[in-house]
């Protein structure tokens, strides 16, 4: 364990297909007041597309230290692509985008090529892509600086990977793609185990699904990272 000295920690909430606008705003009001001004702790929330404008507004009005991200974006630019959200339009509201989540690879047949196109769209439009990788062999497109290691067996199962294995995968990813790559861990992270992951030498934060939905639990997770 290397401790947390000189390390920036990302705490990223992936709401997936959950929360209507009033539930989203309730969460923002409860969590927003608990996020400190610390520069080394970066809290990001990724709502559904339909909630992004209201969430962005609420964070601005409350002057909260939370960044908004999307859970996906289009592999194309503007134009005749029914149903897609292009990065060039999203960039007004989001600074980050999750790309290549395993649920998209599974339910929407996203290939590595599609994921690479999306990462490129993000990068071309000043959106930081948070690329999800399922293991150290998953391709990481050029220009991607933050990845989340999310083993499929750990997502939404309550059965997280071990911090030691997650650290070994993070170390391998850095060896393959450069030491400046920031590697997050995701998969059944909660307030009881988050500390054990962020204390690992090669892990720079967490991507959280289920345990990000309840404001109280998410506030506990932030407190664990700050202590
Ligand atoms: P989980 O999801 O925290 O519910 O396991 C993580 C993710 O899918 O990003």
CSV table of C-alpha atoms and ligand atoms in Angstrom, one decimal, residues 14 16 101 103 150 154-156 187-189 207-210, ligand 1:
chain,number,residue,atom,x,y,z
A,14,UNK,CA,-22.6,6.0,-12.6
A,16,UNK,CA,-27.0,4.0,-15.1
A,101,UNK,CA,-19.0,0.2,-20.2
A,103,UNK,CA,-23.2,-3.2,-20.2
A,150,UNK,CA,-14.3,-3.2,-14.2
A,154,UNK,CA,-17.9,-7.7,-10.0
A,155,UNK,CA,-20.4,-5.4,-11.6
A,156,UNK,CA,-23.7,-5.2,-9.6
A,187,UNK,CA,-17.4,-3.3,-9.4
A,188,UNK,CA,-19.4,-3.5,-6.2
A,189,UNK,CA,-17.5,-0.6,-4.5
A,207,UNK,CA,-16.4,4.1,-10.5
A,208,UNK,CA,-19.5,3.3,-8.6
A,209,UNK,CA,-22.9,2.1,-9.8
A,210,UNK,CA,-25.4,0.7,-7.2
B,1,LIG,P1,-21.6,-1.5,-9.4
B,1,LIG,O1,-21.4,-0.9,-10.9
B,1,LIG,O2,-21.0,-0.5,-8.5
B,1,LIG,O3,-23.1,-1.5,-9.2
B,1,LIG,O4,-21.0,-2.8,-9.3
B,1,LIG,C1,-20.2,-0.4,-11.3
B,1,LIG,C2,-20.3,0.0,-12.7
B,1,LIG,O5,-21.0,-0.7,-13.5
B,1,LIG,O6,-19.7,1.0,-13.1
